Short mmCIF file of C-alpha atoms and ligand atoms in Angstrom, two decimals:
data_model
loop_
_atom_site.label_atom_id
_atom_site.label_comp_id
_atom_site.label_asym_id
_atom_site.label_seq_id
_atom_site.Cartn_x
_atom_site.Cartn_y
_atom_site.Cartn_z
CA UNK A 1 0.00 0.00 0.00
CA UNK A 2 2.70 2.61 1.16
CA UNK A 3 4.88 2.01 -1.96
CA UNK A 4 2.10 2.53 -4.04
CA UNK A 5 1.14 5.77 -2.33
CA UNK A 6 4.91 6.70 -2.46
CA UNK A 7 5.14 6.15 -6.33
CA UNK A 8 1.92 8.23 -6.83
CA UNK A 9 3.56 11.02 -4.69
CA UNK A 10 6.94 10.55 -6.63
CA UNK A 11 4.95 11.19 -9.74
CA UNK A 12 2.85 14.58 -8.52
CA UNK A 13 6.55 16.05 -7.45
CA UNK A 14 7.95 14.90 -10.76
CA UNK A 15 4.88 16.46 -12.52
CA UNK A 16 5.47 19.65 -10.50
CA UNK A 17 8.88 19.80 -11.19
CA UNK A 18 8.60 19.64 -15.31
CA UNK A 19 5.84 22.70 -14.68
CA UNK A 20 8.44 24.15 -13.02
CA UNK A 21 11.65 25.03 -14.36
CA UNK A 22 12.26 28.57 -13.89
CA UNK A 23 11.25 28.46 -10.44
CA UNK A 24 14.01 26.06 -9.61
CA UNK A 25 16.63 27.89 -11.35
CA UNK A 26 15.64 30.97 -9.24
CA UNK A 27 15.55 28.38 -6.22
CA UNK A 28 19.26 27.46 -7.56
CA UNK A 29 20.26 30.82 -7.48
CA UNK A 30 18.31 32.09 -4.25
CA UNK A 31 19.72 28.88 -2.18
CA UNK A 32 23.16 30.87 -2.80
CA UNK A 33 21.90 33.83 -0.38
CA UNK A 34 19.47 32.46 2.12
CA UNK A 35 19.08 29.27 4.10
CA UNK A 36 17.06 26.88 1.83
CA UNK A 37 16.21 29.94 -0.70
CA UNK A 38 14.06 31.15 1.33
CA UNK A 39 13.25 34.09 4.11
CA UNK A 40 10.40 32.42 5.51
CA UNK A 41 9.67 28.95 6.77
CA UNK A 42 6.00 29.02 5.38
CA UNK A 43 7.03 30.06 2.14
CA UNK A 44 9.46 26.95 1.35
CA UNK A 45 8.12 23.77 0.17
CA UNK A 46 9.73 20.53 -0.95
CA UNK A 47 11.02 20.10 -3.29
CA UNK A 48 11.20 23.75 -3.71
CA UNK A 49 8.45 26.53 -4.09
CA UNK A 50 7.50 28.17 -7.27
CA UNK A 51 8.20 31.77 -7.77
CA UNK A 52 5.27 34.93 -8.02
CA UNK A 53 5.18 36.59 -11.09
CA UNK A 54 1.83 38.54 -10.09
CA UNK A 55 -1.36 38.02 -8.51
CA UNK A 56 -4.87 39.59 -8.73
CA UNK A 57 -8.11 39.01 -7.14
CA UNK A 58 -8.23 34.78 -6.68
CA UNK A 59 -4.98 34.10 -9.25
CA UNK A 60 -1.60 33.61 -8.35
CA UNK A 61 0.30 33.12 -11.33
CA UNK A 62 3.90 31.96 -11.25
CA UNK A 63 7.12 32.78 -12.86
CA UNK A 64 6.59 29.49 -15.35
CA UNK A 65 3.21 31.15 -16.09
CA UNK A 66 1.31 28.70 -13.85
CA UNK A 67 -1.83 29.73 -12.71
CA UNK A 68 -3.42 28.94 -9.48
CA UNK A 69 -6.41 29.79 -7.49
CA UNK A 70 -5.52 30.89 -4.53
CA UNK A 71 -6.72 29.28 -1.22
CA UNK A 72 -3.81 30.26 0.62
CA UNK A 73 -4.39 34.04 0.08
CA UNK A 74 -1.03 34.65 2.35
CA UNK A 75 -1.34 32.59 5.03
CA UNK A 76 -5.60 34.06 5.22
CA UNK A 77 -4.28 37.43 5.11
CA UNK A 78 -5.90 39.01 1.80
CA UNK A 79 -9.37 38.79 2.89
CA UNK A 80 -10.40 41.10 -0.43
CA UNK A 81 -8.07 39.23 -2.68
CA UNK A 82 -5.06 40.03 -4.45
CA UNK A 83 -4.39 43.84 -5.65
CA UNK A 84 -7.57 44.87 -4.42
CA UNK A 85 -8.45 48.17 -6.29
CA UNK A 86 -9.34 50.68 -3.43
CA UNK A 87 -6.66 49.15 -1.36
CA UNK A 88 -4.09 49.54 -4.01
CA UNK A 89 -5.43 52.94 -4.94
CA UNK A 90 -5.07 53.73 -0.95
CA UNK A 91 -1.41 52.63 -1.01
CA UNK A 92 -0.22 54.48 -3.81
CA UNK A 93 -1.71 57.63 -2.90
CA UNK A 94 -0.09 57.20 0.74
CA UNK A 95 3.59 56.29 -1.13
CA UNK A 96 3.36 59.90 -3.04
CA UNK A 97 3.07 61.60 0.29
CA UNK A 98 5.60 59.47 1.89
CA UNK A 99 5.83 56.37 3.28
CA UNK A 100 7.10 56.73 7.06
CA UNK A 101 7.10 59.77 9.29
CA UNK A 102 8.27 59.81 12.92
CA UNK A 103 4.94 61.99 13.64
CA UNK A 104 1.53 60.27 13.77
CA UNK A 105 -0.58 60.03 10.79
CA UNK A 106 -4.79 60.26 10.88
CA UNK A 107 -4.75 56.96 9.58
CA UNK A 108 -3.46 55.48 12.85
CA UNK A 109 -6.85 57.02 14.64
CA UNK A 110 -9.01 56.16 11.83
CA UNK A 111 -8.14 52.35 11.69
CA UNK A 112 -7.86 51.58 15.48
CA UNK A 113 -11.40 53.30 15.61
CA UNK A 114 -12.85 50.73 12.59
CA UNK A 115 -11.10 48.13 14.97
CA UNK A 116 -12.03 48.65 18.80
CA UNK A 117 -15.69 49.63 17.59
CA UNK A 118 -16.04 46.00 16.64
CA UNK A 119 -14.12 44.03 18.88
CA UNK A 120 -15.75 43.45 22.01
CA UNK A 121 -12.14 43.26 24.15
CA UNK A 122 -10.48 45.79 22.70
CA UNK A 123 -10.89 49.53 24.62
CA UNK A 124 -7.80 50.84 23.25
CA UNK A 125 -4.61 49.22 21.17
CA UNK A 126 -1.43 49.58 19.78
CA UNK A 127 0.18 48.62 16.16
CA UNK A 128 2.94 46.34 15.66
CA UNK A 129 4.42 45.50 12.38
CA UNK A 130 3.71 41.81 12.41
CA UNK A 131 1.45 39.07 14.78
CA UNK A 132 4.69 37.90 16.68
CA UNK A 133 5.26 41.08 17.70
CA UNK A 134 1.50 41.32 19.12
CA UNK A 135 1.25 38.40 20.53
CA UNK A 136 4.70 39.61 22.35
CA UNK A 137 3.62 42.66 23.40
CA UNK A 138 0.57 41.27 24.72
CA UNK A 139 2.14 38.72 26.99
CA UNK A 140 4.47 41.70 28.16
CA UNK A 141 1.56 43.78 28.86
CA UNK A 142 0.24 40.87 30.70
CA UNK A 143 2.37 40.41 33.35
CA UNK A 144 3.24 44.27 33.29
CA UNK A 145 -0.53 44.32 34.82
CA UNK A 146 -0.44 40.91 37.18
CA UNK A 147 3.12 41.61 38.28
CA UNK A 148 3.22 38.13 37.89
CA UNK A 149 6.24 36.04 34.93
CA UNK A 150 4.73 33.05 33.85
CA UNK A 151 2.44 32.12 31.04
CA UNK A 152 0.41 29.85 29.99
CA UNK A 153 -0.19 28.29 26.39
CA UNK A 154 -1.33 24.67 24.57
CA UNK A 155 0.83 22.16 22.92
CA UNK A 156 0.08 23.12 19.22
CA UNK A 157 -0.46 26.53 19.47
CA UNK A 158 1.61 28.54 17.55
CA UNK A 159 1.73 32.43 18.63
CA UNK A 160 4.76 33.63 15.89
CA UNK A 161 8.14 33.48 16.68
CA UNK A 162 9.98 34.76 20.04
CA UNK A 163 11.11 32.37 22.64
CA UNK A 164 8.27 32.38 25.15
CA UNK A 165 5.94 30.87 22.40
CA UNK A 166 8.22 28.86 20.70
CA UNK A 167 7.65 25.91 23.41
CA UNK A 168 5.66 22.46 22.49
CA UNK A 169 4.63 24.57 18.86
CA UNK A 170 4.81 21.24 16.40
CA UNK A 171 6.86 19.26 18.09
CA UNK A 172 7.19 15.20 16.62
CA UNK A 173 5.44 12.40 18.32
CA UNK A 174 8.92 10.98 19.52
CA UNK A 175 9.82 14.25 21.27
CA UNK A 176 6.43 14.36 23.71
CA UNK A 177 6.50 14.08 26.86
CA UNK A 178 3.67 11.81 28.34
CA UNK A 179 1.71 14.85 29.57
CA UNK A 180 1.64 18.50 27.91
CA UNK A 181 3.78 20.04 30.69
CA UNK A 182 6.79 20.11 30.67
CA UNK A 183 6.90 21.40 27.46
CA UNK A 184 9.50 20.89 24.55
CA UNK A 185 11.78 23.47 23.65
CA UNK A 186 12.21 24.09 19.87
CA UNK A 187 15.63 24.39 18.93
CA UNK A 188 19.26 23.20 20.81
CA UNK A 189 19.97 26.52 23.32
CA UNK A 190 16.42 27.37 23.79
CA UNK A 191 16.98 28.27 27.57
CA UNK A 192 15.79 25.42 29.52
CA UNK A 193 14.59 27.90 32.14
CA UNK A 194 11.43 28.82 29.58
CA UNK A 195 10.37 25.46 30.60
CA UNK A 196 9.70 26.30 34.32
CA UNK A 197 7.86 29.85 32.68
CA UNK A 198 5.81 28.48 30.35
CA UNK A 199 3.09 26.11 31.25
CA UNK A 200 1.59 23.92 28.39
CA UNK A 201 -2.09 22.55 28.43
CA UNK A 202 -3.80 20.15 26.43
CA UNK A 203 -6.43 21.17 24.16
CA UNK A 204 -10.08 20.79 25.42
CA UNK A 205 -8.94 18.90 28.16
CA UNK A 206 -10.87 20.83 31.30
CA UNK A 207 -9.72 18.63 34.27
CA UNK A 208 -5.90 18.97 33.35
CA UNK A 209 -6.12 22.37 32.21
CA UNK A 210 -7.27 23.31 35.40
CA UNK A 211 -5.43 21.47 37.42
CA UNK A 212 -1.78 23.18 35.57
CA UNK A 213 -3.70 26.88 35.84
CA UNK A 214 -4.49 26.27 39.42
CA UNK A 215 -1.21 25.03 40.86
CA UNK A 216 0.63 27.65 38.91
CA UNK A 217 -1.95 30.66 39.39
CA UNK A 218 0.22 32.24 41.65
CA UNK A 219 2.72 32.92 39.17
CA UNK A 220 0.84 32.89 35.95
CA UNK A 221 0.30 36.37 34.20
CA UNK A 222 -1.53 35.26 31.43
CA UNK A 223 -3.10 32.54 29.38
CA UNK A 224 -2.67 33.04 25.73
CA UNK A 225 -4.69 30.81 22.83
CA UNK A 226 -6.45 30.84 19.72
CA UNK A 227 -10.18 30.19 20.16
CA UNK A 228 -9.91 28.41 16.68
CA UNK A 229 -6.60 26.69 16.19
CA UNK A 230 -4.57 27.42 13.05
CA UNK A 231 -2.27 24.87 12.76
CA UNK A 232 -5.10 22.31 13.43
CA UNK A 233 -6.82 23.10 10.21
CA UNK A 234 -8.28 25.84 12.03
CA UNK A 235 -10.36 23.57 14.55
CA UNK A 236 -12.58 25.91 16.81
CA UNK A 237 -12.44 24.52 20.48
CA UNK A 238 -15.15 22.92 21.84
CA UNK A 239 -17.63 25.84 23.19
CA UNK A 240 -17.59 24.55 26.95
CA UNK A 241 -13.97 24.37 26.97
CA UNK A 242 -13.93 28.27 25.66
CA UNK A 243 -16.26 29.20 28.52
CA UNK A 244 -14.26 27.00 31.30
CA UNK A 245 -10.81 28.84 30.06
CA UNK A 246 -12.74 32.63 30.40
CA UNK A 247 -14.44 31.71 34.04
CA UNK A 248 -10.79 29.90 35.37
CA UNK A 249 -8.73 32.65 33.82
CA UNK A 250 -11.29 35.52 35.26
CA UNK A 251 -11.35 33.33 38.83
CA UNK A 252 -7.31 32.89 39.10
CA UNK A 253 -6.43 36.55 38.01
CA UNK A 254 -4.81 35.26 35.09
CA UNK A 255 -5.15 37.69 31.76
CA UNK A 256 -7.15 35.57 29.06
CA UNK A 257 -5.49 36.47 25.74
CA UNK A 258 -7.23 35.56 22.42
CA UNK A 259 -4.69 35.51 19.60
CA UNK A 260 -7.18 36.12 17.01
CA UNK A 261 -4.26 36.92 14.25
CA UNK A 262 -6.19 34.40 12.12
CA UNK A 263 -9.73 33.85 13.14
CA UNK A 264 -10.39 37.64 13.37
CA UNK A 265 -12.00 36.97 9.87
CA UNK A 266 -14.83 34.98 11.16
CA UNK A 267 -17.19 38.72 12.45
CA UNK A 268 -16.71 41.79 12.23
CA UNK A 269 -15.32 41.42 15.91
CA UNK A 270 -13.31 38.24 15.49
CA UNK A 271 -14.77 34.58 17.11
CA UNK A 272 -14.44 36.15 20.31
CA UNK A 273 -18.27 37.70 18.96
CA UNK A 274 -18.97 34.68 17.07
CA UNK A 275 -18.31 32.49 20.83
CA UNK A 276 -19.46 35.60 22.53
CA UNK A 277 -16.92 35.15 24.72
CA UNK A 278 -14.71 38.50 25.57
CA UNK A 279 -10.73 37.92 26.32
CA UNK A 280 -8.84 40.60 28.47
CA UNK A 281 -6.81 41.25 25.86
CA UNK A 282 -6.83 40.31 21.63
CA UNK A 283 -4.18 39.88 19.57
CA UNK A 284 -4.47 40.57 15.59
CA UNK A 285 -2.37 40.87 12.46
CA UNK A 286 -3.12 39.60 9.00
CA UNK A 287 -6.52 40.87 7.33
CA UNK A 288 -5.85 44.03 9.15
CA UNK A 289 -3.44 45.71 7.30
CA UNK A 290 -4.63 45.28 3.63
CA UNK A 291 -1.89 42.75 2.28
CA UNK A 292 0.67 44.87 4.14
CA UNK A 293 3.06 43.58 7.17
CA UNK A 294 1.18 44.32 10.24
CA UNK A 295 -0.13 43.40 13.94
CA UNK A 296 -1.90 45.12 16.85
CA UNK A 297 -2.67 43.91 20.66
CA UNK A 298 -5.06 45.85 22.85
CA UNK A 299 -7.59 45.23 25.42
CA UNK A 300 -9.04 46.25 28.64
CA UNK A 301 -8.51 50.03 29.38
CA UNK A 302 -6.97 48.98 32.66
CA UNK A 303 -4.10 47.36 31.20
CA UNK A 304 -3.84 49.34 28.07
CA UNK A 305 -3.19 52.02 30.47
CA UNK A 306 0.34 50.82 31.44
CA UNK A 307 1.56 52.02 28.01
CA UNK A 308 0.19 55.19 27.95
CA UNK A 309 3.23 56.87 28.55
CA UNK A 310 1.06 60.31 29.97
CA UNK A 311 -0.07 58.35 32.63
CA UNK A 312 0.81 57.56 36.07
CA UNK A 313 0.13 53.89 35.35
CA UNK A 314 3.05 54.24 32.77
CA UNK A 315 5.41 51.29 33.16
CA UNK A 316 5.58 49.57 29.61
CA UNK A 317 7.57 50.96 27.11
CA UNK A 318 6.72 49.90 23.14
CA UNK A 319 8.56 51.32 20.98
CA UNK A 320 9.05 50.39 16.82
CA UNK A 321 10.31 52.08 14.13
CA UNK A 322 7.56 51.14 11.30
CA UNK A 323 4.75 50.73 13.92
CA UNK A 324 1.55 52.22 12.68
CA UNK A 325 3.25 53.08 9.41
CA UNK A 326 0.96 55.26 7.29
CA UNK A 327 0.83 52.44 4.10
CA UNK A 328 -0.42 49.76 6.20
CA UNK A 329 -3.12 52.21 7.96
CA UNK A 330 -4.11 53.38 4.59
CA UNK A 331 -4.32 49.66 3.43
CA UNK A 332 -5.70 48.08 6.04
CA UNK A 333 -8.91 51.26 7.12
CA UNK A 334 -9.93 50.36 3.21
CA UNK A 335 -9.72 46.71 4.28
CA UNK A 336 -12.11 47.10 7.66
CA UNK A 337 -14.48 49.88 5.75
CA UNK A 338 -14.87 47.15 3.23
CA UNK A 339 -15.66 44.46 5.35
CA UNK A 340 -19.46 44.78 6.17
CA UNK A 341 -21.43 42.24 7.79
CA UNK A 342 -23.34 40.47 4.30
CA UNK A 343 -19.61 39.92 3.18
CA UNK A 344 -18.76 38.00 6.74
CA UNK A 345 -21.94 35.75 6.05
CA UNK A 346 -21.51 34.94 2.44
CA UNK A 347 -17.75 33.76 2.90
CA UNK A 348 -19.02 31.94 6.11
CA UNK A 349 -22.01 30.63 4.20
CA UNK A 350 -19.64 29.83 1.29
CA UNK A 351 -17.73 27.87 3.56
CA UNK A 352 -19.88 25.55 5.19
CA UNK A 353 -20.96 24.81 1.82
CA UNK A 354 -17.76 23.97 0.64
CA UNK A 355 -16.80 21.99 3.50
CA UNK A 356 -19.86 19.66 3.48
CA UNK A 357 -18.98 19.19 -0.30
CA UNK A 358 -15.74 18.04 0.88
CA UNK A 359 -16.95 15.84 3.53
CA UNK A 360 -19.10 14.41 0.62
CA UNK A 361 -16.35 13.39 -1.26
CA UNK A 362 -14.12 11.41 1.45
CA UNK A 363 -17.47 9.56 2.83
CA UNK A 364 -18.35 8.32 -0.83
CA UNK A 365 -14.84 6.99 -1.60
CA UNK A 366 -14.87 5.80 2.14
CA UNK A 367 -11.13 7.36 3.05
CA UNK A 368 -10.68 8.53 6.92
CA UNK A 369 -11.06 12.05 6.70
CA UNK A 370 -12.17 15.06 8.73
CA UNK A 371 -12.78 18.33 7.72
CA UNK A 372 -12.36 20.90 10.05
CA UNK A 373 -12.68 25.04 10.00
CA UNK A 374 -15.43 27.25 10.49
CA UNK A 375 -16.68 29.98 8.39
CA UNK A 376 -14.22 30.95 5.75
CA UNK A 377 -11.56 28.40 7.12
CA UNK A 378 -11.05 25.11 6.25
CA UNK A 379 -8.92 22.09 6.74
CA UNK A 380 -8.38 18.13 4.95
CA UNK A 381 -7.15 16.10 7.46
CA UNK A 382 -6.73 12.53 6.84
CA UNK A 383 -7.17 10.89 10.22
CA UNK A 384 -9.37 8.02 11.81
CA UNK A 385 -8.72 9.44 15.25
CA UNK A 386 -11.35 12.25 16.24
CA UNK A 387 -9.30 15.62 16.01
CA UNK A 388 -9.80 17.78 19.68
CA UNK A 389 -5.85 18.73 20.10
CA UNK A 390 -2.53 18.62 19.02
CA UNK A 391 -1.75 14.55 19.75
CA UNK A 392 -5.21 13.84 17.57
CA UNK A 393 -4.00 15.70 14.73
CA UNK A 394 -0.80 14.68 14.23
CA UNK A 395 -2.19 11.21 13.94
CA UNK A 396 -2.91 12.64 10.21
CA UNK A 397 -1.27 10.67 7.80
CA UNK A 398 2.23 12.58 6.29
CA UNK A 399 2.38 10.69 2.87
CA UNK A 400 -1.82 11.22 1.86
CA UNK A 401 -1.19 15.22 2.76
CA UNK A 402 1.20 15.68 0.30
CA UNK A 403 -0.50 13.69 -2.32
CA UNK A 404 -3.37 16.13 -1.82
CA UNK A 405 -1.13 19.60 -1.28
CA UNK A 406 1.21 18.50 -4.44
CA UNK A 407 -2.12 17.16 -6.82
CA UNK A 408 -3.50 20.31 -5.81
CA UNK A 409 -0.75 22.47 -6.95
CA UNK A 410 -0.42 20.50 -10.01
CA UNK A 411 -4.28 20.82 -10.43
CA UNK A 412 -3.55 24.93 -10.39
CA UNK A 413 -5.51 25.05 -6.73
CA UNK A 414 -3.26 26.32 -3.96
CA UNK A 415 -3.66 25.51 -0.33
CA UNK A 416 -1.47 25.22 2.73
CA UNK A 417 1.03 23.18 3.47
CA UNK A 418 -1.47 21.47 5.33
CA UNK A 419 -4.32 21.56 2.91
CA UNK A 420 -5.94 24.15 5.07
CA UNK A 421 -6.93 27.38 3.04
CA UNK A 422 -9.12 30.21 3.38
CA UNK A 423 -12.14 31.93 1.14
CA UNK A 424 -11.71 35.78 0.38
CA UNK A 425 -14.33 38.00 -0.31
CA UNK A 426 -14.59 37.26 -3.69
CA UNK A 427 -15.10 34.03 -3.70
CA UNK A 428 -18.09 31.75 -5.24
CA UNK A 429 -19.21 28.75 -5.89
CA UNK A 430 -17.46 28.49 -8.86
CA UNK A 431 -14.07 28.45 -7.16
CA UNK A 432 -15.22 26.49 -4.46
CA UNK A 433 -16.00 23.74 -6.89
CA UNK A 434 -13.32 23.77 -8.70
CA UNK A 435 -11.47 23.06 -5.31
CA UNK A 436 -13.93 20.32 -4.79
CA UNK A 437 -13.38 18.73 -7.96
CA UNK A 438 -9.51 18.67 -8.08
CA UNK A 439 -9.70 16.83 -4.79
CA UNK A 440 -12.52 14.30 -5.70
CA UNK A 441 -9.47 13.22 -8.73
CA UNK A 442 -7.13 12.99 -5.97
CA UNK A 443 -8.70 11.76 -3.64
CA UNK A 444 -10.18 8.95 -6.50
CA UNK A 445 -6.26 8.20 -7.54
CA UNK A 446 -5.18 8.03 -3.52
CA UNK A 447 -8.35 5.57 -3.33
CA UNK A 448 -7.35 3.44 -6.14
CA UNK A 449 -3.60 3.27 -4.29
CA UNK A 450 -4.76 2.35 -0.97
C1 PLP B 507 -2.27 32.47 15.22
C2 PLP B 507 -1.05 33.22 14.83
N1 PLP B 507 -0.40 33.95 15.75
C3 PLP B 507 0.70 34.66 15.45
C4 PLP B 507 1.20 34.67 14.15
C5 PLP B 507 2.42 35.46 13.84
O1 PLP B 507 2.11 36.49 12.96
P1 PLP B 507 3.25 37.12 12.00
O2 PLP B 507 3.59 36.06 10.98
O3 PLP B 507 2.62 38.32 11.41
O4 PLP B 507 4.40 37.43 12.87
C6 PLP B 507 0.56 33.93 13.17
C7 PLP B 507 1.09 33.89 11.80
O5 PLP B 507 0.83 32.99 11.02
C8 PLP B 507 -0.60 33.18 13.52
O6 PLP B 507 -1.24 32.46 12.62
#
């Protein structure tokens, strides 16, 4: 079975690289200057990636002249698409006037308006120029306001990419530990001593999670988590385990922060009103800034306060060259003025379309599958085990994934590594299907493999 499934993988990379060349002569040449070719982990891909020419609206088209629709959309980020007219419009009016001033531009009020209106957690914020910096920030904040070092996170839950996060992200079933804490640390010098601050908790599991917050609430400053998790092709926790983490988090005087750097692009105010559930403090990036680099953190006025440096709560400096630049404002207020409600409920309508189409698919041909995601989001997991945390999903099986992500590719439909993806606001059901389809011919040559 495996060696069949190997030669039909063999044969999508093979058929990938003859569509290919020019992107692996640039790969060639790029390998020269940066680790792997590449400046990004998420934008490498084995054998290697293929190069942007240019994109608009749902196409991607690469530098071979490859065309694909475009479910990755930059890791969710262009929630209007490629090029979007009034954003690009916005930009390019902003770049005659100048693109960075050490004074503060309008925009910077106009967009963190559009954004604390809607988000029920957020009272005030502040910009950052990407999520990890947020989600940074945020912790910072966090224990600025508790007086207290530790935090809390799960095993799974990626947060960007500074050392207090970078514990039990993805690590391999051989490296776990037979409970969540203590975590793993992610590279060789990683100090050890994060393992004492950071305390890792199993998804949806109440009893242990509590029991980890409670004996450590003395110390804990925060809690910080995704309410849908990204790297689980975007699986929203289980409703009762989002209301046990805001009661035990509100109880133990430990900040509850939502990193909602993805799933902000389920309602206008992010799951958090979806759940109805309202974090101390919110984390977003992405979707925000109009295809340009970008993050923010912000919360209750309480805490927010400590970085107000006019204050006599002052005690948190946050400073940043680029923060709030006056592109990414410009972007990113056309972005949020954009982004009324019917839009929200067609993607999300979209979406649960296309993921019982999926669903469809896998039960006819009888393959373990599960697809997960909610509203615009959605994941291909090929699994038997039921997915509710990281352990679950890593049961998914390595070689069928990249059948699907490399057929897909070949098929001109781009997802995530993963075969996770995102719609955009411009998407139908004719792009939709057209996803469906390429993966009912995959998943009918992975059948006839098995
Ligand atoms: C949930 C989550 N948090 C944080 C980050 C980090 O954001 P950035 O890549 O902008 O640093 C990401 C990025 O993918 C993310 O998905």
């Amino acid at each position: 079975m495996s060696e069949n499934l190997q030669n039909l993988l063999n044969q999508k990379i093979e058929e990938y690289k003859s569509k290919t060349q020019i992107s692996q002569n640039l790969q060639s040449d790029a390998k020269k200057y940066m680790p792997g070719g590449s400046t990004r982990t998420t934008q490498w891909m084995d054998p290697y990636p293929f190069y942007a020419k240019n994109a608009k609206g749902q196409i991607m088209n690469d530098v071979d002249d490859n065309s694909y629709l475009d479910f990755m959309i930059n890791a969710t980020s262009l929630i209007l698409g490629h090029a979007s007219p009034n954003v690009i419009d916005a930009i390019k009016t902003q770049t005659d006037i100048g693109t960075a001033y050490s004074a503060p531009t309008d925009g910077q009020t106009k967009l963190s308006k559009l954004i604390t209106d809607r988000t029920p957690s957020m009272d005030t914020l502040r910009f950052t120029n990407s999520g990890t910096e947020a989600t940074m920030m945020s912790i910072m904040a966090a224990r600025a306001y508790t007086k207290k070092q530790k935090i809390a996170k799960f095993e799974g839950g990626y947060h960007g990419t500074h050392d207090h996060v970078s514990i039990s992200v993805g690590p391999k079933a051989s490296e776990l530990n037979e409970t969540t804490n203590p975590g793993v640390l992610q590279y060789p010098g990683q100090p050890e001593s994060l393992l004492d601050d950071v305390i890792v908790l199993p998804y949806n599991d109440i009893e242990t999670t509590k029991k980890l917050l409670t004996e450590h609430r003395n110390e804990l400053a925060c809690l910080i988590m995704e309410p849908v998790i990204s790297g689980l092709g975007y699986l929203p926790l289980d409703i009762e385990f989002l209301e046990f983490t805001r009661e035990i988090t509100k109880e133990l005087n430990i900040v509850l922060i939502y990193d909602e750097i993805q799933s902000y692009r389920l309602a206008p105010g992010g799951a958090q009103e979806l759940f109805n559930i309202t974090p101390d403090m919110t984390t977003l990036g992405k979707i925000i800034g109009g295809g340009l680099p970008v993050g923010a953190f912000g919360g209750k006025e309480e805490i927010m306060d400590l970085l107000n440096p006019s204050s006599s709560n002052y005690n948190l400096s946050h400073a940043g060259t680029f923060n709030g630049n006056p592109l990414t404002m410009e972007a990113g207020t056309v972005v949020m003025e954009e982004l009324t409600i019917d839009k929200y409920d067609a993607m999300n309508e979209l979406g649960n379309n296309l993921r019982s189409k999926l669903n469809s698919i896998f039960n006819e041909l009888e393959i373990d599958t599960q697809i997960t995601g909610i509203g615009s989001l959605f994941g291909i997991n090929f699994n038997d085990t039921k997915i509710s945390d990281y352990r679950s999903f890593i049961k998914n099986n390595n070689i069928l994934t990249k059948i699907l992500f490399m057929g897909s590719i070949n098929n001109g439909i781009l997802m995530q590594t993963k075969n996770a993806g995102a719609l955009n606001t411009l998407s139908t059901n004719t792009e939709t299907n057209k996803l469906v389809e390429s993966t009912r011919m995959i998943a009918t040559e992975i059948k006839s493999n098995l």
